[in-house]
XYZ file of C-alpha atoms in Angstrom:
485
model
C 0.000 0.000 0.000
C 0.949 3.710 -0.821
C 2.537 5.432 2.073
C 0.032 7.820 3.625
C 1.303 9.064 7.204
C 1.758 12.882 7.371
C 5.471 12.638 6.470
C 4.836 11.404 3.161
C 6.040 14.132 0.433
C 2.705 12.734 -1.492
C 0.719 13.783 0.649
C 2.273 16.406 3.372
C 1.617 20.360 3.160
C 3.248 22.584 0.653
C 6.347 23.901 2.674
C 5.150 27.333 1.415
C 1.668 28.752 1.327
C 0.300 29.303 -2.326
C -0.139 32.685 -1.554
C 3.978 32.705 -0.822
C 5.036 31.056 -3.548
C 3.686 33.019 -6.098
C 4.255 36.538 -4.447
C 7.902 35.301 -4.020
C 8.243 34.201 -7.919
C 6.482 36.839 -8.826
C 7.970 40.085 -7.457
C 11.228 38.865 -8.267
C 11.407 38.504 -11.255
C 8.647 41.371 -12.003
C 11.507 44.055 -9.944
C 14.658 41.910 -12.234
C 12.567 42.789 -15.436
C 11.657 46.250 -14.568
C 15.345 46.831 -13.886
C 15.848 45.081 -17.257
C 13.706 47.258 -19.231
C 14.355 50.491 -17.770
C 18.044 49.712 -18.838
C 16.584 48.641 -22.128
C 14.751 51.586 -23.003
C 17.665 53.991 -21.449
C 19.521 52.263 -23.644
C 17.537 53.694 -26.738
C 16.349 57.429 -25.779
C 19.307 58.590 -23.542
C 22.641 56.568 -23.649
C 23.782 56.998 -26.912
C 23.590 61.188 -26.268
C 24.617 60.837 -22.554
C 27.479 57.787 -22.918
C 28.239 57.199 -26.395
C 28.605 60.532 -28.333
C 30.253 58.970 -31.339
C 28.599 61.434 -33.769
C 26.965 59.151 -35.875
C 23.126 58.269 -34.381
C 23.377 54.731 -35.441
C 26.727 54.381 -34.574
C 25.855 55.253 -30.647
C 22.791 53.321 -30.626
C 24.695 50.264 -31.658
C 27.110 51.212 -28.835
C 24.333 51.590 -26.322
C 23.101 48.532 -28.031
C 26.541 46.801 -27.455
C 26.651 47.227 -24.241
C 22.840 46.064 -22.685
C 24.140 42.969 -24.739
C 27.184 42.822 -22.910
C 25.032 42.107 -20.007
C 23.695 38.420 -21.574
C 27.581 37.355 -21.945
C 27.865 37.532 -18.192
C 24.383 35.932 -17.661
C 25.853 32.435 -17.858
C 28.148 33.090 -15.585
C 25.995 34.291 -13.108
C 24.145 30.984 -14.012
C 26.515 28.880 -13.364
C 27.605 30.633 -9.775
C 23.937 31.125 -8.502
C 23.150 27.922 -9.912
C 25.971 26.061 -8.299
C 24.879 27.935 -4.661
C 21.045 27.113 -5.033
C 22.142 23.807 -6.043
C 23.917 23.046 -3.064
C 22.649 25.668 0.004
C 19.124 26.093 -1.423
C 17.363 27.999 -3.521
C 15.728 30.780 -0.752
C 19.348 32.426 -0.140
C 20.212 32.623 -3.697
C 17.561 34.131 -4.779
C 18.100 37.145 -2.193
C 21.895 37.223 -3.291
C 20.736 37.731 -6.947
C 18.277 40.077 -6.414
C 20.292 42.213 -3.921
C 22.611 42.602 -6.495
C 20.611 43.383 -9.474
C 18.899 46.231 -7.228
C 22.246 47.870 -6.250
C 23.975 47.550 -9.493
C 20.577 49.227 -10.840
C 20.382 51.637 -7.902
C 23.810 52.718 -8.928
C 23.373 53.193 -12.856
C 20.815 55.981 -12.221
C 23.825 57.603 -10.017
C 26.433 57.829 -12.947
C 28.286 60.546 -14.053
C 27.961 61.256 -18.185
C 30.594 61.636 -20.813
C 30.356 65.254 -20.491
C 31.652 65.101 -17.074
C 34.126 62.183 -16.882
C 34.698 61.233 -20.528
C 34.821 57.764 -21.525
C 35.464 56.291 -17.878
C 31.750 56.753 -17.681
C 30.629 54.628 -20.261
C 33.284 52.112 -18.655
C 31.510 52.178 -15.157
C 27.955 51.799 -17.167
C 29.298 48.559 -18.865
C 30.380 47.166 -15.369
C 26.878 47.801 -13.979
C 25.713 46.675 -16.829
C 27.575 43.361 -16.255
C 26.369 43.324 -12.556
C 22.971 43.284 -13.746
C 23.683 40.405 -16.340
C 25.254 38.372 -13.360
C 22.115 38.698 -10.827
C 19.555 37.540 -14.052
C 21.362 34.822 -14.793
C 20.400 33.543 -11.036
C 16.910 35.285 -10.756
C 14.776 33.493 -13.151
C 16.042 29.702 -12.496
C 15.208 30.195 -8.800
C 11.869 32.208 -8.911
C 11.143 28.974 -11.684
C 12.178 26.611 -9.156
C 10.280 28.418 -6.261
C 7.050 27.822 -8.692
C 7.374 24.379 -10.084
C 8.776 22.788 -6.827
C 5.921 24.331 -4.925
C 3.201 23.374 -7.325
C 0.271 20.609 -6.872
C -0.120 17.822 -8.982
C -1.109 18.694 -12.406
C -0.449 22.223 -11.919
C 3.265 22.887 -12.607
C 2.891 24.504 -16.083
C 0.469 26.673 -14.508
C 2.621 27.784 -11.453
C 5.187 28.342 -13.725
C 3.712 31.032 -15.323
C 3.900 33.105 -12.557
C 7.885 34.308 -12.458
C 6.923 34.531 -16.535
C 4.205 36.593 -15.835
C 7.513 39.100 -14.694
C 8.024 40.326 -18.085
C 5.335 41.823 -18.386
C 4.375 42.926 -15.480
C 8.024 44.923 -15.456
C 7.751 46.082 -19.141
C 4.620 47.494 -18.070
C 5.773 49.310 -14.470
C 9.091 50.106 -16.400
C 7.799 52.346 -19.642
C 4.722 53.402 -17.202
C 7.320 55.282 -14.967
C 9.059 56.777 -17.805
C 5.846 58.009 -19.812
C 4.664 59.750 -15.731
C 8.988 61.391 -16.570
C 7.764 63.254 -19.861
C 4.117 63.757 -18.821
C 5.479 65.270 -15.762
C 8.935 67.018 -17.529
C 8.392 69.435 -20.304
C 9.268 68.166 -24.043
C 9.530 69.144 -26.848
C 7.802 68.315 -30.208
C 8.555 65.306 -32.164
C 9.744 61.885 -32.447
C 12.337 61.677 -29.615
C 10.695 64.193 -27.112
C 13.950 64.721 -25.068
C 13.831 67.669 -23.127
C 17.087 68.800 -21.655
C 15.202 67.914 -17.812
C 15.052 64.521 -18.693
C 18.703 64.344 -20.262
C 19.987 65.794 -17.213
C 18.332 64.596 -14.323
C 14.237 62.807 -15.576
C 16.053 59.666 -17.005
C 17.580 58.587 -13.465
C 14.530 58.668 -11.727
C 13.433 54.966 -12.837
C 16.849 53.553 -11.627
C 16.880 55.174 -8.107
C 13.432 54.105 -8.042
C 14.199 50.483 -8.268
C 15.488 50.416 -4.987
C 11.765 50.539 -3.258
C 11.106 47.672 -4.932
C 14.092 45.670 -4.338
C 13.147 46.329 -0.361
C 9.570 44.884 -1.029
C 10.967 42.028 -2.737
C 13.475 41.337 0.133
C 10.586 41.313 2.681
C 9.234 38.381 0.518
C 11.644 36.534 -0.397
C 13.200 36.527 2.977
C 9.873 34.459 3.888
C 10.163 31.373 2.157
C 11.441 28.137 3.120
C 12.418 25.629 1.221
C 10.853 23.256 -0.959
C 10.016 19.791 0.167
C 11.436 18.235 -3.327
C 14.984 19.891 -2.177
C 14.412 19.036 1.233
C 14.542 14.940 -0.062
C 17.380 15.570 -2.576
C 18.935 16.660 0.320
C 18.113 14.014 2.384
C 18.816 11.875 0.386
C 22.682 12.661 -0.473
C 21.391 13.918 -3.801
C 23.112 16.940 -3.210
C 26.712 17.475 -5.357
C 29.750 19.097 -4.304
C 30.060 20.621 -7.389
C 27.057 20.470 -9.586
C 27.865 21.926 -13.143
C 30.346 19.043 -13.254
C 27.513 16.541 -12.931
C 24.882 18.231 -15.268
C 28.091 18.923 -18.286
C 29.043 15.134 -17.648
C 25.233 13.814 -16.850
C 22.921 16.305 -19.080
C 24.741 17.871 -21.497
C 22.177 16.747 -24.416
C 19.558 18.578 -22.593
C 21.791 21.635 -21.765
C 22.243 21.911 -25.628
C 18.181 21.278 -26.021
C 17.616 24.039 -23.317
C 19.432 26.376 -25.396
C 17.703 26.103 -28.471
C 14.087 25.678 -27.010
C 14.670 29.278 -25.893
C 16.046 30.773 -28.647
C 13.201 32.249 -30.687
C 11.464 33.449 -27.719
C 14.545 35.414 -26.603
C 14.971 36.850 -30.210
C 11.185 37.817 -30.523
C 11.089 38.914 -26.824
C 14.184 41.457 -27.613
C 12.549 42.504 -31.357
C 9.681 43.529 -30.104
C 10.834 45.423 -27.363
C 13.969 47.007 -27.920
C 13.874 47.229 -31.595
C 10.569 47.636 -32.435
C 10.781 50.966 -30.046
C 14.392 52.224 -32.253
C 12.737 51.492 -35.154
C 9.226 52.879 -34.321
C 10.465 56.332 -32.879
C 13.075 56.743 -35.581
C 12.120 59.877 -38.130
C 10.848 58.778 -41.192
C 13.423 60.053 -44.321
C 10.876 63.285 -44.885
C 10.651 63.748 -41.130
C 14.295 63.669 -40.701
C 14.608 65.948 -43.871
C 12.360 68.278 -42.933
C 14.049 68.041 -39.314
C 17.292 68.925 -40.402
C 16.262 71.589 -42.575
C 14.228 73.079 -39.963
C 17.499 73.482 -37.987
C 19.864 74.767 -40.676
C 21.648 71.575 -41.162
C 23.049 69.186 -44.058
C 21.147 66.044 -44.428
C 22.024 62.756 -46.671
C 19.320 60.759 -47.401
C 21.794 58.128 -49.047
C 23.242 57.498 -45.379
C 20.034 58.015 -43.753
C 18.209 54.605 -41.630
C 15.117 55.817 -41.597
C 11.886 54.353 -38.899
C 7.683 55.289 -38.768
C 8.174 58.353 -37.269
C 6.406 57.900 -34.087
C 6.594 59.768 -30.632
C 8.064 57.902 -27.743
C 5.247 58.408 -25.831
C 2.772 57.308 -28.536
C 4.650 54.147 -29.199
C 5.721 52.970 -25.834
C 1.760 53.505 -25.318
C 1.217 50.929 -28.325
C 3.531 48.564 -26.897
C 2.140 48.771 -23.400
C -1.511 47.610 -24.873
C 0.372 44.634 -26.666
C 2.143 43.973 -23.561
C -1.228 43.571 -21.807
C -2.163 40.418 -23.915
C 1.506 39.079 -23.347
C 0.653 38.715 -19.686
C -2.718 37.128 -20.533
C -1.549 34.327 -22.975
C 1.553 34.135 -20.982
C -1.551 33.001 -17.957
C -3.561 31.173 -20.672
C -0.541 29.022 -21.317
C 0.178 27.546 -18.351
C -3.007 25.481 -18.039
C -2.980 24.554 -21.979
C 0.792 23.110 -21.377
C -0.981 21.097 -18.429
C -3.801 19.914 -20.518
C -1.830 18.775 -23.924
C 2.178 18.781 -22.651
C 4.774 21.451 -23.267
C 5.998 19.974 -25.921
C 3.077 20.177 -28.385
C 1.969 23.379 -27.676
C 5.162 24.875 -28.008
C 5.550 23.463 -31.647
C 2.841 24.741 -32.846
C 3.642 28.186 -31.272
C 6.698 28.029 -32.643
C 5.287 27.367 -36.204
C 3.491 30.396 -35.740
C 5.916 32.904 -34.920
C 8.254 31.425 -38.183
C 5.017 31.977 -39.954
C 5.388 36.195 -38.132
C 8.855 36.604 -39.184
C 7.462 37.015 -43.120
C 5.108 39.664 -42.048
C 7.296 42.092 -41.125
C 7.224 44.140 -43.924
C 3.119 43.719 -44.340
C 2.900 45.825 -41.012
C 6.145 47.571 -40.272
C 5.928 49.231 -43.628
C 4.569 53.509 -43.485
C 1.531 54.642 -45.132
C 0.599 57.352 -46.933
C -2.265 57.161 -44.126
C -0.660 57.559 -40.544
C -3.955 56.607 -39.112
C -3.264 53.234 -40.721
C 0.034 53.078 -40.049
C -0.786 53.095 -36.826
C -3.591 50.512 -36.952
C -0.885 48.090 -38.701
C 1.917 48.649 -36.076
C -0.577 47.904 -33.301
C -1.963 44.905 -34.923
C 1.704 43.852 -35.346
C 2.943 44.572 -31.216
C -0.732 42.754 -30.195
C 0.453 39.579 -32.567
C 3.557 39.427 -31.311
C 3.125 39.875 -27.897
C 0.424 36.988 -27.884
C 3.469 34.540 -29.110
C 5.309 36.071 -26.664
C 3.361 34.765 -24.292
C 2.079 31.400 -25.284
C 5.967 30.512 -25.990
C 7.355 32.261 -22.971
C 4.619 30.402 -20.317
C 5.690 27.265 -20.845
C 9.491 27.761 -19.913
C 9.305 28.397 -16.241
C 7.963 24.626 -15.782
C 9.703 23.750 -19.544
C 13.400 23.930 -18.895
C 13.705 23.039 -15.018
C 11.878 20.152 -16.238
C 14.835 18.806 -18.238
C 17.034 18.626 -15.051
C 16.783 16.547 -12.087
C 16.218 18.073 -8.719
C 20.027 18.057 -7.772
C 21.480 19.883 -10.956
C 17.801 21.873 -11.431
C 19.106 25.006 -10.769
C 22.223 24.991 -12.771
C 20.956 22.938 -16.025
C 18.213 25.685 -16.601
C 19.947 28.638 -15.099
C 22.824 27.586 -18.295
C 20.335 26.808 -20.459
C 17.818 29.775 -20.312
C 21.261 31.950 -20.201
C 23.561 30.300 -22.768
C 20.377 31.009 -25.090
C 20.748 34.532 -24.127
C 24.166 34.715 -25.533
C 22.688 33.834 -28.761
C 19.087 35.248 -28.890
C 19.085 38.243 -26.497
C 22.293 39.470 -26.387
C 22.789 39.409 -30.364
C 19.189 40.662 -31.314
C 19.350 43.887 -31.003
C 22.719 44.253 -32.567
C 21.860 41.793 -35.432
C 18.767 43.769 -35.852
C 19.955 47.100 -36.309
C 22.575 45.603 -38.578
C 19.867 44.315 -40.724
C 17.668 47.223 -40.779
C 20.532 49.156 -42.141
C 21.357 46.809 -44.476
C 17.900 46.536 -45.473
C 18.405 50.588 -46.252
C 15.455 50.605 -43.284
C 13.183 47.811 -44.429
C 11.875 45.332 -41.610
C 12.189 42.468 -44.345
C 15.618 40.859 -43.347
C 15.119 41.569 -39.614
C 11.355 39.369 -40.039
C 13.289 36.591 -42.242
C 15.785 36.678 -38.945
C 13.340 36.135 -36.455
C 12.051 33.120 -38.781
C 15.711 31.090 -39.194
C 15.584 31.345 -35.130
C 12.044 29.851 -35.007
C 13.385 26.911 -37.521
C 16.425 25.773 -35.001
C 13.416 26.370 -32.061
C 11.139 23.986 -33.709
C 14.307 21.434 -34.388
C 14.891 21.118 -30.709
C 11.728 20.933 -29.970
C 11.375 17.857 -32.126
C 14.191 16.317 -30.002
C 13.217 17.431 -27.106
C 11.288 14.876 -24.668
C 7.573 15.814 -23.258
C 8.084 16.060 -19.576
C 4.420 16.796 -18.596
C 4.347 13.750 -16.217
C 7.662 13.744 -14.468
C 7.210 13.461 -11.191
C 9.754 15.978 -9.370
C 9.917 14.702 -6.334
C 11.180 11.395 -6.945
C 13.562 12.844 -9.659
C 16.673 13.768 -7.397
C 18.933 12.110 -9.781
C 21.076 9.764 -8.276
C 21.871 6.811 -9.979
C 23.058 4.211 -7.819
C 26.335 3.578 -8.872
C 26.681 7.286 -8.324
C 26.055 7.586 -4.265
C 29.648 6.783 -3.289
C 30.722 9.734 -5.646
């Protein structure tokens, strides 16, 4: 007969209230991506003037650009050093550690001095932040996925994975909101930037130094939980390895490879349609910029010139805020649907999908001679997209841990989910902007990108187990032969 006494990790409490578990998972990662995002969208109104005066306007932005991706190269290593802590102490003290020091490093950016004052030293101290914020993401989102899925009734772990997903949103949304109250509040000028010399010199640090409250709340959280009952028994079990990337390189490395690739196209449609869709929304169109730079008394080469739609930051951050509202939806919708059918299927034919988006790029990125439906096209384009996001990005907080058993959990998705952003996140934007130059400011090579992602997605996929049923708490993964090790 089934073992039924109170003990049983069948049948015994949650160690963590629901209510705990997903607060914990979901401020997180909802203050990680704010900080994120407000780097993100510095990155595209205010760094290239303030850090990167090159000159050239695409020149900077690829700068700027160069350096948020700088942050996804040291993601893996903050992977694999979170990972290798929650791996063997836990997962509750890690996950303060990482978010302690995205919220200083953060904290700290929005304290910088500018070119103007220090030169070039201060785009070196903005790089190192920059890096410090890499590191603390590459721990946040394994362990706030771990927090969820270890915590989660039978049946339900797609489902209470969603909620650290449901981060990205949630921060996108808090993130822009703060800097549209900035210009609301600041006076602007007229036209498709709408810098104002308040916000250059003082408006854009506001949403860094504002970080910190959150961090605070988060700590109070986080500082709350216990830990899981499915670590408790790898622990208890001498599951636990001395040093765990060893075992998951030498035990798992198929699935580390897998990982990778599963998250690929949702990290490059993630970062198009939020970093570059904003740079190439708010960028003049070529008779804006004309009439621009004749307005000011200048000489303008339309040969040279990448040109955008032409909107106003605040109308298009706006725009994506109402496609960001059906991210967080389907990224919710998902969870129960990956429950129902398995991860697996679901994210093939999601994937299908957003191969199928990559070829419509030019359908609604292109301008009209009617800005009304311009407009109507763009939008219809950010709601799309933003509904892939989420159906594709739901799935991974149950997805990838999945792949790994309890003892190496941490560090086989932590690598995974940050190795991919190496090659999705990191290069995106840069790849991107490359392409829409190349492209002499067409979306058509930068939507054909976003589809050859999608195709090695869909591969691993194919290879890829279905893990609906795996039963977590029996999956410590220790061999036998391997206790003595």
């Amino acid at each position: 007969m089934p073992d039924t006494s109170p003990s049983s990790p069948q049948t015994a409490a949650p160690a963590n209230p629901r209510s705990r578990v997903i607060t914990a998972s979901l401020i997180g990662t909802t203050i990680e991506f704010y900080d994120f995002y407000v780097y993100a969208t510095a990155a595209v109104l205010v760094f290239p003037i303030l850090f990167f005066p090159t000159g050239n306007d695409t020149t900077a932005l690829l700068a700027s650009f160069g350096v948020f991706g700088a942050a996804m190269v040291a993601r893996p290593l903050g992977a694999v050093i979170f990972g290798h802590f929650g791996d063997r102490f836990g997962r509750k003290a890690t996950l303060v550690g990482s978010l302690l020091t995205m919220g200083i490093a953060t904290f700290l950016i929005g304290c910088l001095p500018t070119f103007n004052d220090i030169g070039w030293w201060a785009a070196l101290l903005l790089l190192v932040l920059r890096l410090a914020q890499g590191f603390a993401l590459g721990g946040e989102w394994s362990g706030a996925a771990l927090v969820a899925t270890e915590n989660a009734p039978a049946g339900k772990r797609a489902w209470y994975g969603t909620f650290p997903q449901l981060g990205a949103p949630l921060g996108f949304i808090i993130a822009n909101s703060v800097f549209l109250a900035i210009y609301f509040l600041l006076p602007h000028p007229d036209g498709p930037a709408q810098r104002s010399e308040e916000f250059l010199a003082w408006g854009w640090r506001v949403p860094f130094l504002f970080s910190a409250v959150m961090v605070i709340v988060g700590l109070w959280v986080r500082l709350r939980l216990v830990e899981s009952q499915t670590f408790v028994k790898a622990e208890s079990s001498g599951a636990i390895r001395k040093f765990p990337l060893g075992t998951v390189i030498r035990r798992h490395g198929k699935h580390l490879v897998l990982g990778t690739f599963i998250m690929l196209a949702t990290y490059v449609l993630f970062y198009l349609m939020t970093s570059f869709t904003l740079s190439y929304g708010t960028t003049a169109t070529t008779e804006g910029a004309r009439a621009a730079a004749e307005a000011a008394g200048t000489p303008f080469d339309a040969s040279s010139y990448v040109p955008g739609l032409g909107f106003g930051y605040t109308d298009f951050v706006i725009m994506q805020i109402i496609g960001v509202v059906f991210f967080g939806i389907f990224t919710m919708l998902s969870g129960p649907v990956a429950d129902a059918i398995g991860r697996r299927r679901l994210l093939l034919g999601v994937t299908a999908l957003i191969i199928v988006f990559g070829f419509t790029f030019t359908v609604f990125l292109s301008p009209e001679s009617d800005p009304k439906f311009t407009g109507a096209l763009v939008q219809a384009f950010l709601v799309f997209g933003f509904m892939l996001m989420g159906v594709t990005f739901g799935p991974m907080g149950a997805v990838l841990p999945e792949l790994f058993p309890t003892n190496v959990r941490y560090s086989g998705s932590a690598i995974s989910y940050n190795l991919s952003s190496i090659l999705g996140a990191a290069l995106a934007p840069l790849i991107a902007v490359a392409l829409w130059a190349a492209a002499d400011g067409s979306p058509v090579l930068v939507g054909l990108y976003l589809s050859a992602m999608g195709v090695l997605t869909f591969i691993a996929l194919v290879l890829s187990p279905e893990t609906k049923d795996l039963d977590y708490t029996d999956d410590v993964g220790v061999p036998a032969s391997d206790r003595a090790s």
